[in-house]
Amino acid sequence: MRKPIIAGNWKMNKTAKQAVELIEELKPLIAKSKPEVVVCVPYTDLWAVKDAIAGSKIKLGAENVAWADNGAFTGEISAEMLKEIGVEYVIIGHSERRQYFGETDQSVNMRLVQALKNDLKPIVCVGETLQEREKNKTKKVLKKQILEGFKGIEDFTNIVIAYEPVWAIGTGKTATAEDANKTIGYIRSLVRKTWGAEVAKSLRIQYGGSMKPTNAKELMAMRNIDGGLIGGAALKATDFAGIVNYKG
Ligand code: PEP
């Protein structure tokens, strides 16, 4: 059985003070929830959020990790730095990093290797743009992102994949549950073909893209969907809790 995982991606939102306020509001709302709950927050919020979630079931995540151990990499944050704070999860290869900051499948792979080497649990994002979808290139794009992004990786125990169609991120447009399930099914079959049945069976694959309390139940009911990566709705405690508590 794959345990569902709901992760918030706060992006560039919330000062440390605002972050603590959000966590304090969220804690009682999700205290009895069944899924694994993660909040991936800006680097500047990590220490404050780490203290605020203490004793709760919320786990701490960052939004990226450097591919080098240390050194002359201005603006980057190393795995060792994140580990010292108590970070457990890291998002890698989010489409906004790919779109605005030149992230490639190769740099995704390097960050992934570094995260695993340091016992950080990666949430690796993949997904097609609207243009690619309209040209029927979804499978081709996902195949490249996965085969190149996960090149050389053998142990998937700590890895989560987030399938996020770029056209659904922050747009209010959600893939239909059937469509998301089908595409995630394709990802799972590709993983099966490349890394074997056991890996494919246990690998958790989330859906991400305008997930909200009103569509979470339907998406989460799908056989292949093991959770959600949540952007906008993660910034409001009641919305995020509504998704975490999708079973009611
Ligand atoms: C995301 O950024 O990972 C995301 C899914 O955003 P949103 O939920 O706002 O579409």
mmCIF file of C-alpha atoms in Angstrom, residues 128-217:
data_model
loop_
_atom_site.group_PDB
_atom_site.id
_atom_site.type_symbol
_atom_site.label_atom_id
_atom_site.label_comp_id
_atom_site.label_asym_id
_atom_site.label_seq_id
_atom_site.Cartn_x
_atom_site.Cartn_y
_atom_site.Cartn_z
ATOM 1 C CA GLU A 128 4.115 19.000 -20.098
ATOM 2 C CA THR A 129 3.267 22.526 -21.234
ATOM 3 C CA LEU A 130 -0.011 23.364 -22.962
ATOM 4 C CA GLN A 131 1.769 23.616 -26.306
ATOM 5 C CA GLU A 132 3.329 20.192 -25.852
ATOM 6 C CA ARG A 133 -0.022 18.755 -24.847
ATOM 7 C CA GLU A 134 -1.777 20.238 -27.856
ATOM 8 C CA LYS A 135 0.887 18.742 -30.124
ATOM 9 C CA ASN A 136 0.299 15.334 -28.533
ATOM 10 C CA LYS A 137 3.776 15.304 -27.059
ATOM 11 C CA THR A 138 2.871 14.636 -23.419
ATOM 12 C CA LYS A 139 4.295 11.105 -23.296
ATOM 13 C CA LYS A 140 7.432 12.053 -25.192
ATOM 14 C CA VAL A 141 8.108 14.983 -22.846
ATOM 15 C CA LEU A 142 7.492 12.922 -19.711
ATOM 16 C CA LYS A 143 9.676 10.108 -21.002
ATOM 17 C CA LYS A 144 12.595 12.458 -21.562
ATOM 18 C CA GLN A 145 12.134 14.208 -18.210
ATOM 19 C CA ILE A 146 12.034 10.887 -16.385
ATOM 20 C CA LEU A 147 14.749 8.963 -18.219
ATOM 21 C CA GLU A 148 17.180 11.904 -18.061
ATOM 22 C CA GLY A 149 16.120 13.238 -14.672
ATOM 23 C CA PHE A 150 16.400 9.827 -13.008
ATOM 24 C CA LYS A 151 19.455 8.625 -14.942
ATOM 25 C CA GLY A 152 21.651 6.379 -12.796
ATOM 26 C CA ILE A 153 19.118 6.209 -9.953
ATOM 27 C CA GLU A 154 18.472 2.713 -8.625
ATOM 28 C CA ASP A 155 16.874 3.171 -5.230
ATOM 29 C CA PHE A 156 13.473 4.862 -5.397
ATOM 30 C CA THR A 157 12.491 4.178 -1.786
ATOM 31 C CA ASN A 158 12.563 7.840 -0.740
ATOM 32 C CA ILE A 159 11.537 9.369 -4.042
ATOM 33 C CA VAL A 160 8.176 10.950 -4.827
ATOM 34 C CA ILE A 161 7.267 12.065 -8.347
ATOM 35 C CA ALA A 162 4.858 14.970 -8.818
ATOM 36 C CA TYR A 163 3.096 14.967 -12.170
ATOM 37 C CA GLU A 164 2.211 18.587 -12.756
ATOM 38 C CA PRO A 165 0.841 19.546 -16.167
ATOM 39 C CA VAL A 166 2.258 23.052 -16.518
ATOM 40 C CA TRP A 167 -0.993 24.368 -17.990
ATOM 41 C CA ALA A 168 -2.798 23.446 -14.763
ATOM 42 C CA ILE A 169 -0.414 25.161 -12.350
ATOM 43 C CA GLY A 170 -1.865 28.297 -10.799
ATOM 44 C CA THR A 171 -4.381 28.631 -13.618
ATOM 45 C CA GLY A 172 -7.468 27.207 -11.948
ATOM 46 C CA LYS A 173 -7.545 24.569 -14.698
ATOM 47 C CA THR A 174 -7.285 21.039 -13.357
ATOM 48 C CA ALA A 175 -6.676 17.933 -15.387
ATOM 49 C CA THR A 176 -9.742 15.737 -15.122
ATOM 50 C CA ALA A 177 -9.259 12.979 -12.587
ATOM 51 C CA GLU A 178 -9.402 10.368 -15.378
ATOM 52 C CA ASP A 179 -6.865 12.226 -17.463
ATOM 53 C CA ALA A 180 -4.458 12.722 -14.543
ATOM 54 C CA ASN A 181 -4.863 9.065 -13.615
ATOM 55 C CA LYS A 182 -4.144 7.966 -17.173
ATOM 56 C CA THR A 183 -1.026 10.094 -17.497
ATOM 57 C CA ILE A 184 0.262 9.024 -14.098
ATOM 58 C CA GLY A 185 -0.474 5.463 -15.208
ATOM 59 C CA TYR A 186 1.810 6.091 -18.176
ATOM 60 C CA ILE A 187 4.557 7.355 -15.829
ATOM 61 C CA ARG A 188 4.143 4.247 -13.696
ATOM 62 C CA SER A 189 4.369 1.970 -16.728
ATOM 63 C CA LEU A 190 7.525 3.753 -17.878
ATOM 64 C CA VAL A 191 9.026 3.294 -14.407
ATOM 65 C CA ARG A 192 8.017 -0.382 -14.524
ATOM 66 C CA LYS A 193 9.676 -0.884 -17.886
ATOM 67 C CA THR A 194 12.860 0.908 -16.854
ATOM 68 C CA TRP A 195 13.305 0.076 -13.168
ATOM 69 C CA GLY A 196 11.093 -2.952 -12.644
ATOM 70 C CA ALA A 197 7.714 -3.930 -11.220
ATOM 71 C CA GLU A 198 8.640 -3.574 -7.546
ATOM 72 C CA VAL A 199 9.774 0.050 -7.962
ATOM 73 C CA ALA A 200 6.674 0.905 -10.002
ATOM 74 C CA LYS A 201 4.400 -0.678 -7.423
ATOM 75 C CA SER A 202 5.780 1.199 -4.441
ATOM 76 C CA LEU A 203 6.664 4.570 -6.011
ATOM 77 C CA ARG A 204 4.362 7.388 -4.898
ATOM 78 C CA ILE A 205 3.222 9.695 -7.684
ATOM 79 C CA GLN A 206 1.357 12.886 -6.857
ATOM 80 C CA TYR A 207 -0.835 15.040 -9.028
ATOM 81 C CA GLY A 208 -0.264 18.807 -8.948
ATOM 82 C CA GLY A 209 -2.120 21.627 -10.663
ATOM 83 C CA SER A 210 -4.932 23.684 -9.135
ATOM 84 C CA MET A 211 -5.837 20.983 -6.647
ATOM 85 C CA LYS A 212 -8.347 22.273 -4.114
ATOM 86 C CA PRO A 213 -10.732 20.955 -1.460
ATOM 87 C CA THR A 214 -13.489 20.686 -4.068
ATOM 88 C CA ASN A 215 -11.592 18.384 -6.449
ATOM 89 C CA ALA A 216 -9.199 16.574 -4.085
ATOM 90 C CA LYS A 217 -11.543 13.704 -3.278
#
